[in-house]
XYZ file of C-alpha atoms in Angstrom:
391
model
C 14.610 34.194 -7.230
C 17.142 37.453 -6.583
C 19.239 39.203 -8.717
C 21.802 36.920 -8.171
C 20.062 34.930 -10.159
C 19.458 32.279 -6.555
C 16.561 30.669 -5.516
C 14.735 28.923 -2.448
C 17.536 30.479 -0.702
C 15.238 29.535 2.592
C 14.960 25.689 1.171
C 15.330 22.334 2.939
C 18.069 20.356 2.264
C 18.552 16.736 3.672
C 21.890 15.791 3.887
C 22.477 11.413 3.858
C 25.475 10.428 4.771
C 27.732 8.408 6.864
C 30.735 10.471 7.057
C 30.468 13.479 9.915
C 32.971 14.951 7.953
C 31.427 15.140 5.177
C 28.155 16.105 6.622
C 29.596 18.981 7.956
C 31.441 20.432 4.959
C 27.671 19.689 3.248
C 26.067 21.726 6.141
C 28.684 25.209 6.053
C 28.912 25.290 2.267
C 25.074 25.312 2.071
C 23.997 27.519 5.140
C 26.771 29.662 3.256
C 23.857 30.363 0.158
C 20.595 30.400 2.496
C 19.722 26.579 2.404
C 18.204 24.943 5.487
C 20.001 22.126 6.726
C 19.090 18.824 8.197
C 21.358 15.735 8.491
C 21.012 11.815 8.477
C 23.903 9.707 9.318
C 22.343 6.413 7.815
C 19.887 5.179 5.378
C 16.959 4.286 7.096
C 17.422 7.504 9.647
C 17.389 9.613 6.088
C 14.496 7.825 4.525
C 12.407 8.000 7.600
C 13.906 12.104 7.896
C 12.823 12.881 4.657
C 9.569 11.015 4.763
C 9.034 13.960 7.993
C 10.648 16.706 6.873
C 9.631 16.431 2.654
C 13.072 18.451 2.089
C 13.369 20.311 -0.941
C 16.935 18.215 -2.093
C 18.079 15.635 -1.080
C 21.987 15.288 -0.853
C 22.543 11.488 -1.121
C 25.912 9.572 -0.015
C 25.952 6.164 -2.874
C 28.331 3.996 -0.563
C 26.576 3.398 3.192
C 26.200 0.148 5.198
C 23.232 -0.719 5.480
C 20.572 0.427 2.977
C 22.919 2.092 0.796
C 21.830 5.414 -1.488
C 20.480 3.982 -4.492
C 18.027 1.752 -1.979
C 16.993 4.760 0.048
C 16.974 6.453 -3.495
C 14.611 3.445 -5.057
C 12.064 3.975 -2.053
C 12.100 7.114 -2.488
C 11.014 7.159 -6.073
C 7.552 4.933 -4.977
C 6.445 7.252 -1.966
C 4.109 9.161 -3.264
C 4.845 12.296 -0.960
C 8.952 12.317 -2.583
C 8.473 10.362 -5.376
C 8.978 14.107 -7.173
C 11.820 15.467 -4.572
C 15.633 16.380 -6.858
C 18.195 13.789 -5.417
C 21.532 14.753 -6.144
C 24.364 11.572 -5.468
C 27.808 11.478 -4.593
C 30.214 9.080 -6.018
C 33.429 8.607 -6.655
C 35.259 10.439 -9.832
C 35.598 7.784 -12.242
C 32.849 5.350 -10.391
C 30.529 5.025 -13.402
C 29.044 2.244 -13.116
C 27.715 3.701 -9.310
C 26.363 6.614 -11.591
C 24.621 4.241 -14.334
C 23.255 2.818 -10.907
C 21.495 6.092 -9.368
C 20.124 6.808 -12.482
C 18.570 4.301 -12.846
C 16.977 3.895 -9.035
C 15.474 7.486 -9.797
C 18.338 10.224 -9.102
C 18.190 13.465 -10.356
C 21.709 14.357 -11.128
C 25.417 13.356 -9.246
C 28.551 14.561 -8.058
C 31.469 13.134 -7.595
C 34.365 12.913 -5.137
C 36.414 15.301 -3.768
C 32.994 18.083 -4.224
C 33.951 21.536 -5.095
C 32.170 23.114 -2.606
C 31.849 26.341 -4.310
C 30.083 23.696 -7.171
C 27.817 22.138 -5.024
C 25.637 24.905 -4.167
C 25.265 25.997 -8.020
C 24.597 22.052 -9.047
C 22.035 22.142 -6.464
C 20.754 25.351 -7.527
C 19.954 23.630 -10.493
C 18.661 20.830 -9.773
C 16.144 22.544 -7.537
C 15.401 24.784 -10.479
C 14.075 21.996 -12.443
C 12.595 20.118 -10.286
C 10.145 23.676 -9.546
C 10.130 23.836 -13.333
C 8.274 20.142 -13.852
C 6.716 20.428 -10.487
C 5.246 23.798 -12.781
C 4.461 21.625 -15.722
C 2.560 19.232 -14.096
C 0.333 21.555 -12.611
C -0.216 22.951 -15.436
C -1.121 19.828 -17.878
C -3.113 18.642 -14.775
C -4.612 21.592 -14.876
C -5.289 21.449 -18.420
C -6.657 17.996 -18.287
C -8.856 18.452 -15.513
C -10.329 21.320 -17.926
C -10.252 19.065 -21.145
C -12.644 16.412 -19.163
C -14.988 19.245 -17.734
C -15.167 20.245 -20.922
C -16.086 16.924 -22.566
C -18.562 16.164 -19.788
C -20.779 19.454 -20.010
C -20.814 18.471 -23.890
C -21.928 15.314 -23.505
C -24.692 15.738 -20.740
C -25.923 18.820 -23.346
C -26.667 16.773 -26.698
C -30.623 16.496 -25.485
C -30.651 20.250 -25.519
C -28.471 21.524 -28.492
C -30.379 18.665 -30.514
C -34.154 19.615 -29.765
C -34.254 22.890 -31.129
C -32.483 22.145 -34.085
C -34.366 18.662 -35.423
C -38.064 21.284 -34.613
C -35.764 24.126 -36.654
C -34.955 21.280 -39.394
C -38.277 19.764 -39.114
C -41.187 22.631 -39.404
C -38.825 24.457 -42.418
C -39.130 21.425 -44.463
C -43.006 21.620 -43.647
C -43.422 25.093 -44.685
C -40.613 24.632 -48.403
C -42.752 21.279 -49.033
C -45.549 23.210 -48.848
C -44.352 25.832 -50.654
C -43.418 23.823 -53.217
C -46.771 21.808 -53.468
C -48.838 24.807 -53.990
C -46.738 26.839 -56.455
C -45.263 29.122 -54.275
C -42.998 31.946 -54.116
C -39.981 30.896 -55.291
C -37.956 33.151 -53.225
C -39.705 32.074 -50.351
C -38.812 27.949 -51.345
C -34.923 29.378 -51.535
C -35.171 30.469 -48.674
C -36.433 27.474 -46.652
C -34.406 25.292 -48.438
C -31.686 27.095 -47.035
C -32.759 27.147 -43.548
C -32.887 23.645 -43.896
C -29.623 23.057 -45.762
C -28.077 25.151 -42.769
C -29.704 23.680 -39.664
C -28.396 20.022 -41.037
C -25.387 21.063 -41.190
C -25.125 22.879 -37.799
C -26.718 19.317 -36.783
C -24.189 17.985 -37.947
C -21.635 20.456 -36.813
C -23.216 19.941 -33.107
C -23.079 15.510 -33.614
C -19.689 15.564 -34.595
C -18.637 17.674 -31.223
C -20.559 15.440 -28.989
C -19.079 12.469 -30.184
C -15.639 13.746 -29.611
C -16.657 15.160 -27.006
C -18.930 11.495 -25.105
C -15.010 9.926 -26.588
C -13.173 11.889 -24.996
C -15.042 11.532 -21.448
C -14.542 7.972 -22.065
C -18.295 7.552 -22.596
C -18.416 4.828 -25.628
C -18.559 1.562 -25.387
C -17.775 -0.878 -27.458
C -20.928 -3.415 -28.743
C -18.969 -6.111 -31.175
C -20.849 -8.796 -33.877
C -19.516 -10.336 -36.131
C -19.885 -8.210 -39.417
C -19.545 -9.175 -43.460
C -17.392 -6.187 -44.442
C -18.068 -6.446 -47.558
C -21.598 -5.700 -46.788
C -21.037 -3.308 -44.500
C -18.909 -1.021 -47.018
C -21.555 -1.870 -49.727
C -23.534 -0.557 -47.394
C -21.960 3.082 -46.665
C -21.346 3.884 -50.346
C -24.743 3.705 -50.872
C -24.923 6.346 -47.721
C -22.717 8.459 -49.648
C -24.161 7.559 -53.294
C -26.014 10.429 -54.037
C -23.442 13.306 -52.719
C -20.759 11.405 -54.961
C -23.088 11.804 -58.209
C -24.049 15.018 -57.504
C -20.510 15.727 -57.527
C -19.546 13.176 -60.893
C -17.545 11.035 -58.792
C -18.031 7.176 -58.568
C -18.143 4.779 -56.114
C -16.324 1.526 -56.091
C -15.348 -0.998 -53.896
C -12.323 -2.869 -54.431
C -11.256 -6.744 -52.433
C -8.947 -9.930 -52.479
C -11.393 -11.897 -50.680
C -15.112 -12.787 -51.194
C -15.496 -13.118 -47.170
C -14.490 -10.986 -44.631
C -15.234 -10.882 -41.125
C -14.767 -8.892 -38.365
C -15.529 -9.038 -34.651
C -15.997 -4.941 -34.147
C -18.794 -2.374 -32.978
C -21.025 -1.990 -36.583
C -22.158 1.598 -35.198
C -18.773 2.287 -34.380
C -16.637 1.025 -37.379
C -19.742 2.281 -40.026
C -19.346 6.421 -38.395
C -15.293 5.923 -38.679
C -15.459 4.497 -42.668
C -18.400 7.512 -43.362
C -16.877 10.217 -41.673
C -13.431 9.116 -43.900
C -15.621 8.226 -47.194
C -17.180 11.880 -46.958
C -14.146 13.617 -46.245
C -12.829 12.219 -49.662
C -16.072 12.862 -51.692
C -16.034 16.567 -50.273
C -12.635 17.439 -51.341
C -12.298 15.214 -55.005
C -13.462 16.982 -57.669
C -13.916 14.358 -60.266
C -12.853 10.724 -60.428
C -12.898 8.311 -58.009
C -12.932 7.038 -54.886
C -12.226 3.195 -54.039
C -12.256 1.304 -50.648
C -10.027 -1.172 -50.868
C -10.479 -4.211 -48.669
C -7.356 -6.111 -48.419
C -6.174 -9.159 -46.405
C -2.343 -8.968 -45.084
C -0.143 -11.569 -44.007
C 0.307 -9.997 -41.032
C -3.629 -11.075 -40.501
C -4.631 -7.876 -40.280
C -7.801 -6.416 -42.606
C -6.584 -3.161 -44.366
C -9.232 -0.350 -45.449
C -8.092 1.650 -47.466
C -10.514 4.950 -48.351
C -8.527 6.098 -52.164
C -9.079 9.057 -53.408
C -8.045 11.577 -56.517
C -8.539 15.014 -55.397
C -5.879 17.834 -54.301
C -3.875 16.146 -51.924
C -1.617 17.584 -48.879
C 1.529 17.996 -48.083
C 3.439 16.331 -44.646
C 2.272 19.585 -42.842
C -1.382 19.375 -43.651
C -1.530 15.765 -43.101
C -0.462 16.554 -39.760
C -2.685 19.366 -39.576
C -5.776 17.480 -40.120
C -5.660 14.343 -37.582
C -6.043 17.722 -35.326
C -9.722 18.410 -33.868
C -10.944 21.019 -35.293
C -8.017 22.007 -37.708
C -8.258 21.367 -42.313
C -6.069 21.494 -44.204
C -4.461 25.428 -45.855
C -5.511 24.903 -49.383
C -8.196 26.540 -51.518
C -10.763 23.591 -51.902
C -11.020 23.002 -47.982
C -11.128 26.992 -47.875
C -14.284 26.632 -49.725
C -15.994 23.552 -47.767
C -17.528 23.953 -44.815
C -17.635 21.704 -41.891
C -16.437 21.871 -38.648
C -12.756 19.584 -39.307
C -13.489 16.510 -36.433
C -14.519 14.144 -39.196
C -10.455 12.469 -39.674
C -9.867 12.951 -35.676
C -13.198 11.497 -35.252
C -11.860 8.758 -37.414
C -9.352 7.852 -35.594
C -10.726 8.010 -32.144
C -13.141 5.710 -32.980
C -10.499 3.091 -34.968
C -8.541 3.127 -31.654
C -11.111 2.304 -29.628
C -11.033 -1.095 -31.902
C -7.149 -0.825 -31.232
C -6.782 -0.698 -35.133
C -4.391 1.317 -36.918
C -5.058 5.409 -39.072
C -3.090 6.197 -41.871
C -2.754 9.084 -44.016
C -0.725 8.971 -47.208
C -0.749 11.954 -49.499
C 0.142 13.640 -52.361
C -0.710 17.648 -54.036
C -2.444 17.346 -56.975
C -2.764 13.714 -57.023
C -4.822 12.278 -54.693
C -4.744 10.709 -50.564
C -5.376 7.363 -49.174
C -6.612 6.788 -45.781
C -5.771 2.950 -44.160
C -7.473 1.766 -41.235
C -5.558 -1.407 -40.254
C -7.839 -3.739 -37.966
C -5.687 -6.304 -35.868
C -5.534 -9.571 -36.489
C -7.238 -10.358 -33.301
C -10.622 -9.471 -34.373
C -10.706 -11.400 -37.567
C -13.362 -14.551 -37.981
C -13.934 -16.833 -40.642
C -17.152 -18.186 -39.717
C -20.007 -15.524 -40.377
C -21.837 -16.745 -37.096
C -24.524 -14.465 -35.992
C -23.363 -11.742 -38.905
C -24.419 -8.281 -38.252
C -25.287 -7.135 -41.663
C -28.610 -5.145 -41.844
C -28.101 -1.968 -44.792
C -27.310 1.404 -43.042
C -28.970 3.269 -45.331
Protein backbone atom coordinates (compact mmCIF):
# COMPACT_ATOMS: atom_id res chain seq x y z
CA UNK A 1 0.00 0.00 0.00
CA UNK A 2 1.37 3.48 -0.88
CA UNK A 3 0.80 6.83 0.77
CA UNK A 4 -2.48 7.41 -1.08
CA UNK A 5 -3.98 4.27 0.39
CA UNK A 6 -4.22 2.55 -3.00
CA UNK A 7 -3.40 -1.15 -2.84
CA UNK A 8 -2.75 -3.62 -5.66
CA UNK A 9 -1.93 -0.85 -8.15
CA UNK A 10 -0.96 -3.41 -10.79
CA UNK A 11 -3.75 -5.88 -9.99
CA UNK A 12 -5.37 -7.52 -13.01
CA UNK A 13 -9.06 -6.73 -13.40
CA UNK A 14 -11.24 -8.60 -15.88
CA UNK A 15 -14.13 -6.61 -17.35
CA UNK A 16 -16.95 -8.77 -18.74
CA UNK A 17 -19.52 -6.69 -20.62
CA UNK A 18 -21.26 -7.03 -23.98
CA UNK A 19 -21.23 -3.26 -24.61
CA UNK A 20 -17.96 -2.07 -26.25
CA UNK A 21 -18.41 1.50 -24.98
CA UNK A 22 -18.86 0.30 -21.40
CA UNK A 23 -15.74 -1.86 -21.65
CA UNK A 24 -13.72 1.04 -23.07
CA UNK A 25 -14.81 3.47 -20.35
CA UNK A 26 -14.14 0.87 -17.65
CA UNK A 27 -10.64 0.24 -19.04
CA UNK A 28 -9.78 3.94 -19.12
CA UNK A 29 -11.04 4.56 -15.57
CA UNK A 30 -9.16 1.58 -14.15
CA UNK A 31 -5.91 2.05 -16.06
CA UNK A 32 -5.78 5.63 -14.80
CA UNK A 33 -5.59 4.17 -11.29
CA UNK A 34 -2.77 1.83 -12.26
CA UNK A 35 -4.73 -1.41 -12.71
CA UNK A 36 -4.10 -3.82 -15.56
CA UNK A 37 -7.28 -4.60 -17.50
CA UNK A 38 -8.46 -7.47 -19.70
CA UNK A 39 -11.83 -7.57 -21.47
CA UNK A 40 -14.41 -10.16 -22.52
CA UNK A 41 -17.50 -9.42 -24.61
CA UNK A 42 -19.78 -12.15 -23.27
CA UNK A 43 -20.24 -14.56 -20.38
CA UNK A 44 -18.73 -17.63 -22.03
CA UNK A 45 -15.58 -15.81 -23.13
CA UNK A 46 -15.32 -14.06 -19.78
CA UNK A 47 -15.50 -17.32 -17.83
CA UNK A 48 -12.85 -18.91 -20.04
CA UNK A 49 -10.58 -15.88 -19.67
CA UNK A 50 -11.08 -15.84 -15.90
CA UNK A 51 -10.00 -19.48 -15.67
CA UNK A 52 -6.96 -18.74 -17.81
CA UNK A 53 -5.80 -15.47 -16.24
CA UNK A 54 -7.10 -15.82 -12.67
CA UNK A 55 -7.66 -12.07 -12.24
CA UNK A 56 -7.55 -10.26 -8.91
CA UNK A 57 -11.12 -9.00 -9.46
CA UNK A 58 -13.94 -9.36 -12.00
CA UNK A 59 -16.19 -6.46 -13.02
CA UNK A 60 -19.26 -8.20 -14.38
CA UNK A 61 -22.30 -6.87 -16.23
CA UNK A 62 -25.36 -8.94 -15.36
CA UNK A 63 -27.49 -8.33 -18.47
CA UNK A 64 -25.75 -10.07 -21.37
CA UNK A 65 -27.02 -12.35 -24.17
CA UNK A 66 -26.30 -16.05 -23.81
CA UNK A 67 -24.74 -16.74 -20.42
CA UNK A 68 -25.76 -13.81 -18.24
CA UNK A 69 -23.71 -12.37 -15.41
CA UNK A 70 -25.60 -14.28 -12.72
CA UNK A 71 -24.67 -17.63 -14.26
CA UNK A 72 -21.07 -16.51 -14.74
CA UNK A 73 -20.94 -15.57 -11.05
CA UNK A 74 -22.40 -18.93 -9.98
CA UNK A 75 -19.81 -20.82 -12.02
CA UNK A 76 -17.00 -18.71 -10.63
CA UNK A 77 -18.07 -19.54 -7.08
CA UNK A 78 -17.92 -23.32 -7.69
CA UNK A 79 -14.55 -23.17 -9.44
CA UNK A 80 -11.82 -24.02 -6.88
CA UNK A 81 -9.34 -21.66 -8.57
CA UNK A 82 -11.77 -18.72 -8.68
CA UNK A 83 -14.12 -19.23 -5.75
CA UNK A 84 -12.50 -16.49 -3.64
CA UNK A 85 -12.11 -13.98 -6.48
CA UNK A 86 -14.11 -10.80 -5.73
CA UNK A 87 -16.90 -10.19 -8.26
CA UNK A 88 -18.46 -6.72 -8.57
CA UNK A 89 -21.66 -6.79 -10.61
CA UNK A 90 -22.95 -3.89 -12.70
CA UNK A 91 -26.72 -3.34 -12.53
CA UNK A 92 -29.35 -0.74 -13.32
CA UNK A 93 -29.72 1.92 -10.64
CA UNK A 94 -33.02 0.75 -9.15
CA UNK A 95 -32.96 -2.95 -10.11
CA UNK A 96 -33.19 -4.34 -6.57
CA UNK A 97 -34.21 -7.77 -7.86
CA UNK A 98 -31.01 -8.05 -9.92
CA UNK A 99 -28.95 -6.95 -6.92
CA UNK A 100 -30.55 -9.61 -4.72
CA UNK A 101 -30.08 -12.33 -7.34
CA UNK A 102 -26.48 -11.22 -7.78
CA UNK A 103 -25.66 -11.52 -4.09
CA UNK A 104 -27.32 -14.95 -3.96
CA UNK A 105 -25.15 -15.97 -6.92
CA UNK A 106 -22.07 -14.96 -4.93
CA UNK A 107 -21.35 -11.35 -5.90
CA UNK A 108 -19.01 -9.44 -3.60
CA UNK A 109 -20.46 -6.00 -4.30
CA UNK A 110 -22.42 -4.08 -6.94
CA UNK A 111 -22.21 -0.76 -8.72
CA UNK A 112 -25.18 0.85 -10.46
CA UNK A 113 -25.47 2.32 -13.95
CA UNK A 114 -24.84 5.00 -14.98
CA UNK A 115 -21.44 4.40 -13.41
CA UNK A 116 -19.77 7.31 -11.65
CA UNK A 117 -16.30 6.60 -13.01
CA UNK A 118 -14.21 8.21 -10.23
CA UNK A 119 -16.23 6.15 -7.74
CA UNK A 120 -15.59 2.88 -9.60
CA UNK A 121 -11.91 2.78 -8.67
CA UNK A 122 -12.66 3.23 -4.98
CA UNK A 123 -15.34 0.52 -4.99
CA UNK A 124 -12.98 -1.94 -6.61
CA UNK A 125 -10.14 -0.91 -4.31
CA UNK A 126 -12.35 -1.69 -1.31
CA UNK A 127 -13.37 -5.06 -2.78
CA UNK A 128 -9.71 -5.95 -3.40
CA UNK A 129 -8.72 -4.95 0.11
CA UNK A 130 -11.55 -7.02 1.62
CA UNK A 131 -10.55 -10.00 -0.53
CA UNK A 132 -6.92 -9.72 0.61
CA UNK A 133 -7.97 -9.60 4.25
CA UNK A 134 -10.23 -12.62 3.80
CA UNK A 135 -7.42 -14.55 2.13
CA UNK A 136 -5.06 -13.69 4.99
CA UNK A 137 -7.65 -14.83 7.53
CA UNK A 138 -8.23 -18.11 5.67
CA UNK A 139 -4.49 -18.77 5.46
CA UNK A 140 -4.04 -17.98 9.15
CA UNK A 141 -6.96 -20.23 10.06
CA UNK A 142 -5.64 -23.08 7.91
CA UNK A 143 -2.18 -22.72 9.44
CA UNK A 144 -3.64 -22.73 12.95
CA UNK A 145 -5.71 -25.83 12.15
CA UNK A 146 -2.65 -27.62 10.74
CA UNK A 147 -0.64 -26.73 13.83
CA UNK A 148 -3.45 -27.86 16.12
CA UNK A 149 -3.82 -31.15 14.24
CA UNK A 150 -0.06 -31.76 14.34
CA UNK A 151 -0.02 -31.04 18.07
CA UNK A 152 -2.92 -33.40 18.69
CA UNK A 153 -1.32 -36.19 16.66
CA UNK A 154 2.03 -35.79 18.44
CA UNK A 155 0.40 -35.82 21.87
CA UNK A 156 -1.83 -38.76 20.98
CA UNK A 157 1.27 -40.74 19.96
CA UNK A 158 3.17 -39.88 23.15
CA UNK A 159 0.87 -41.69 25.57
CA UNK A 160 3.19 -44.62 26.22
CA UNK A 161 6.32 -42.45 26.57
CA UNK A 162 4.61 -40.17 29.10
CA UNK A 163 2.73 -42.74 31.15
CA UNK A 164 5.41 -45.45 31.53
CA UNK A 165 7.93 -43.48 33.63
CA UNK A 166 5.16 -41.95 35.74
CA UNK A 167 3.65 -45.35 36.49
CA UNK A 168 7.10 -46.50 37.63
CA UNK A 169 7.49 -43.47 39.91
CA UNK A 170 4.04 -44.01 41.41
CA UNK A 171 4.49 -47.75 41.81
CA UNK A 172 7.91 -47.63 43.48
CA UNK A 173 6.97 -44.71 45.74
CA UNK A 174 3.87 -46.61 46.91
CA UNK A 175 6.02 -49.68 47.58
CA UNK A 176 8.58 -47.67 49.56
CA UNK A 177 5.84 -45.87 51.48
CA UNK A 178 4.14 -49.14 52.41
CA UNK A 179 7.47 -50.69 53.41
CA UNK A 180 8.29 -47.66 55.55
CA UNK A 181 4.89 -47.73 57.25
CA UNK A 182 5.01 -51.50 57.84
CA UNK A 183 8.34 -51.19 59.63
CA UNK A 184 7.26 -48.16 61.67
CA UNK A 185 9.82 -46.16 59.74
CA UNK A 186 10.61 -42.48 59.89
CA UNK A 187 7.41 -40.38 59.86
CA UNK A 188 8.90 -37.62 57.73
CA UNK A 189 10.12 -40.15 55.17
CA UNK A 190 6.61 -41.59 55.02
CA UNK A 191 5.17 -38.12 54.44
CA UNK A 192 7.68 -37.42 51.68
CA UNK A 193 6.83 -40.71 49.97
CA UNK A 194 3.11 -39.95 50.29
CA UNK A 195 3.71 -36.56 48.64
CA UNK A 196 5.57 -38.27 45.79
CA UNK A 197 2.66 -40.70 45.30
CA UNK A 198 0.07 -37.93 45.40
CA UNK A 199 1.98 -35.64 43.04
CA UNK A 200 2.68 -38.49 40.63
CA UNK A 201 -0.98 -39.48 40.51
CA UNK A 202 -2.05 -35.88 40.00
CA UNK A 203 0.44 -35.45 37.16
CA UNK A 204 -0.69 -38.75 35.61
CA UNK A 205 -4.31 -37.59 35.80
CA UNK A 206 -3.38 -34.34 34.06
CA UNK A 207 -1.45 -36.19 31.36
CA UNK A 208 -4.37 -38.57 30.84
CA UNK A 209 -6.70 -35.58 30.41
CA UNK A 210 -4.37 -33.90 27.92
CA UNK A 211 -3.93 -37.11 25.93
CA UNK A 212 -7.67 -37.72 25.91
CA UNK A 213 -8.30 -34.20 24.58
CA UNK A 214 -5.58 -34.72 21.97
CA UNK A 215 -7.20 -37.98 20.86
CA UNK A 216 -10.57 -36.25 20.60
CA UNK A 217 -9.13 -33.38 18.57
CA UNK A 218 -7.29 -35.83 16.31
CA UNK A 219 -10.52 -37.76 15.72
CA UNK A 220 -9.13 -40.94 17.24
CA UNK A 221 -11.96 -41.69 19.66
CA UNK A 222 -14.39 -44.19 18.14
CA UNK A 223 -17.60 -45.19 19.87
CA UNK A 224 -18.18 -48.81 20.87
CA UNK A 225 -21.90 -48.73 21.54
CA UNK A 226 -23.82 -51.23 23.66
CA UNK A 227 -27.15 -51.13 25.45
CA UNK A 228 -26.50 -49.67 28.90
CA UNK A 229 -28.61 -49.72 32.06
CA UNK A 230 -28.25 -46.10 33.18
CA UNK A 231 -29.20 -46.82 36.79
CA UNK A 232 -26.39 -49.35 37.11
CA UNK A 233 -23.94 -47.12 35.26
CA UNK A 234 -24.63 -44.15 37.55
CA UNK A 235 -24.47 -46.28 40.69
CA UNK A 236 -21.02 -47.46 39.63
CA UNK A 237 -19.85 -43.91 38.94
CA UNK A 238 -21.04 -42.76 42.37
CA UNK A 239 -19.24 -45.72 43.93
CA UNK A 240 -15.94 -44.62 42.36
CA UNK A 241 -16.31 -41.13 43.87
CA UNK A 242 -17.80 -42.11 47.23
CA UNK A 243 -14.57 -41.88 49.22
CA UNK A 244 -13.63 -38.55 47.61
CA UNK A 245 -17.03 -37.15 48.65
CA UNK A 246 -17.00 -38.69 52.13
CA UNK A 247 -13.63 -37.09 52.90
CA UNK A 248 -15.30 -33.69 52.41
CA UNK A 249 -18.53 -34.57 54.21
CA UNK A 250 -20.50 -34.53 50.96
CA UNK A 251 -23.46 -36.84 50.37
CA UNK A 252 -23.89 -38.37 46.90
CA UNK A 253 -27.35 -39.40 45.71
CA UNK A 254 -29.24 -40.45 42.59
CA UNK A 255 -32.70 -39.14 41.73
CA UNK A 256 -34.59 -40.79 38.90
CA UNK A 257 -38.09 -40.65 37.43
CA UNK A 258 -38.15 -44.21 36.05
CA UNK A 259 -36.86 -47.55 37.26
CA UNK A 260 -35.61 -48.83 33.89
CA UNK A 261 -33.77 -46.46 31.58
CA UNK A 262 -31.63 -47.92 28.82
CA UNK A 263 -29.52 -46.23 26.15
CA UNK A 264 -27.30 -47.31 23.29
CA UNK A 265 -23.98 -45.67 24.06
CA UNK A 266 -20.28 -46.23 24.62
CA UNK A 267 -19.88 -47.39 28.21
CA UNK A 268 -16.38 -46.02 28.83
CA UNK A 269 -16.98 -42.72 27.03
CA UNK A 270 -20.23 -42.00 28.87
CA UNK A 271 -18.72 -43.07 32.21
CA UNK A 272 -15.75 -40.74 31.74
CA UNK A 273 -17.95 -37.81 30.72
CA UNK A 274 -20.23 -38.09 33.75
CA UNK A 275 -17.24 -38.86 35.99
CA UNK A 276 -15.46 -35.65 34.95
CA UNK A 277 -18.52 -33.57 35.86
CA UNK A 278 -19.15 -35.39 39.14
CA UNK A 279 -15.51 -35.01 40.17
CA UNK A 280 -15.70 -31.28 39.44
CA UNK A 281 -18.92 -30.96 41.46
CA UNK A 282 -17.30 -32.65 44.47
CA UNK A 283 -14.12 -30.61 44.10
CA UNK A 284 -15.95 -27.27 44.17
CA UNK A 285 -18.49 -28.13 46.87
CA UNK A 286 -17.36 -27.54 50.45
CA UNK A 287 -20.16 -29.52 52.12
CA UNK A 288 -23.71 -30.62 51.42
CA UNK A 289 -25.19 -32.79 48.68
CA UNK A 290 -24.17 -33.58 45.12
CA UNK A 291 -26.88 -35.42 43.24
CA UNK A 292 -27.35 -36.99 39.82
CA UNK A 293 -30.84 -36.64 38.39
CA UNK A 294 -31.99 -39.06 35.71
CA UNK A 295 -35.09 -37.88 33.87
CA UNK A 296 -37.14 -39.14 30.93
CA UNK A 297 -38.10 -36.02 28.92
CA UNK A 298 -41.30 -35.63 26.89
CA UNK A 299 -39.17 -35.08 23.78
CA UNK A 300 -37.86 -38.64 24.16
CA UNK A 301 -34.44 -37.40 25.26
CA UNK A 302 -32.79 -38.68 28.41
CA UNK A 303 -31.50 -35.97 30.73
CA UNK A 304 -28.68 -36.59 33.19
CA UNK A 305 -28.18 -33.62 35.51
CA UNK A 306 -25.33 -33.31 38.02
CA UNK A 307 -26.45 -30.84 40.70
CA UNK A 308 -24.22 -29.41 43.42
CA UNK A 309 -24.58 -26.88 46.21
CA UNK A 310 -21.10 -25.48 45.72
CA UNK A 311 -19.73 -21.98 45.19
CA UNK A 312 -21.51 -21.47 41.87
CA UNK A 313 -20.28 -19.31 39.02
CA UNK A 314 -21.05 -16.14 37.13
CA UNK A 315 -22.01 -16.27 33.45
CA UNK A 316 -18.46 -15.24 32.52
CA UNK A 317 -16.98 -18.03 34.64
CA UNK A 318 -19.32 -20.58 33.05
CA UNK A 319 -18.10 -19.42 29.65
CA UNK A 320 -14.49 -19.79 30.78
CA UNK A 321 -14.66 -23.35 32.13
CA UNK A 322 -15.91 -24.87 28.86
CA UNK A 323 -12.64 -23.77 27.22
CA UNK A 324 -9.63 -26.11 27.60
CA UNK A 325 -7.17 -25.24 30.38
CA UNK A 326 -9.43 -22.48 31.74
CA UNK A 327 -10.92 -22.36 35.23
CA UNK A 328 -13.43 -20.14 36.96
CA UNK A 329 -11.72 -17.17 38.57
CA UNK A 330 -12.88 -17.57 42.16
CA UNK A 331 -11.09 -18.32 45.40
CA UNK A 332 -12.07 -21.98 45.61
CA UNK A 333 -11.05 -22.72 42.03
CA UNK A 334 -7.64 -21.22 42.73
CA UNK A 335 -7.29 -23.50 45.75
CA UNK A 336 -8.24 -26.58 43.73
CA UNK A 337 -5.54 -27.75 41.37
CA UNK A 338 -6.35 -29.43 38.09
CA UNK A 339 -5.80 -29.39 34.35
CA UNK A 340 -8.87 -27.30 33.56
CA UNK A 341 -9.88 -30.00 31.07
CA UNK A 342 -12.63 -31.85 32.96
CA UNK A 343 -15.59 -29.84 31.66
CA UNK A 344 -14.29 -29.44 28.07
CA UNK A 345 -13.58 -33.18 27.96
CA UNK A 346 -17.05 -34.04 29.23
CA UNK A 347 -18.64 -31.74 26.67
CA UNK A 348 -16.59 -33.25 23.82
CA UNK A 349 -17.36 -36.83 24.92
CA UNK A 350 -21.09 -36.11 25.07
CA UNK A 351 -20.91 -34.49 21.63
CA UNK A 352 -19.64 -37.83 20.27
CA UNK A 353 -23.09 -39.21 21.15
CA UNK A 354 -24.81 -36.22 19.46
CA UNK A 355 -25.86 -35.13 22.93
CA UNK A 356 -26.38 -31.65 24.34
CA UNK A 357 -24.40 -30.14 27.19
CA UNK A 358 -25.56 -27.18 29.27
CA UNK A 359 -24.34 -25.46 32.44
CA UNK A 360 -26.52 -23.27 34.65
CA UNK A 361 -25.04 -21.72 37.77
CA UNK A 362 -25.54 -19.01 40.37
CA UNK A 363 -22.81 -17.72 42.68
CA UNK A 364 -23.14 -18.99 46.27
CA UNK A 365 -26.05 -21.27 45.28
CA UNK A 366 -24.63 -24.01 43.11
CA UNK A 367 -24.26 -25.43 39.63
CA UNK A 368 -26.28 -27.80 37.46
CA UNK A 369 -24.69 -29.52 34.48
CA UNK A 370 -27.32 -31.03 32.19
CA UNK A 371 -26.51 -33.74 29.67
CA UNK A 372 -29.24 -34.65 27.19
CA UNK A 373 -28.87 -37.78 25.12
CA UNK A 374 -30.95 -37.83 21.92
CA UNK A 375 -34.14 -39.86 21.61
CA UNK A 376 -32.66 -42.11 18.94
CA UNK A 377 -30.19 -43.56 21.46
CA UNK A 378 -32.96 -44.67 23.83
CA UNK A 379 -33.77 -48.37 24.18
CA UNK A 380 -36.73 -50.08 25.85
CA UNK A 381 -35.28 -53.59 25.91
CA UNK A 382 -32.21 -54.18 28.08
CA UNK A 383 -30.97 -56.81 25.62
CA UNK A 384 -27.23 -57.30 26.09
CA UNK A 385 -27.10 -54.55 28.72
CA UNK A 386 -23.55 -53.74 29.76
CA UNK A 387 -23.93 -53.56 33.53
CA UNK A 388 -20.49 -54.27 34.95
CA UNK A 389 -19.47 -52.19 37.94
CA UNK A 390 -16.77 -49.70 36.87
CA UNK A 391 -15.38 -49.56 40.39
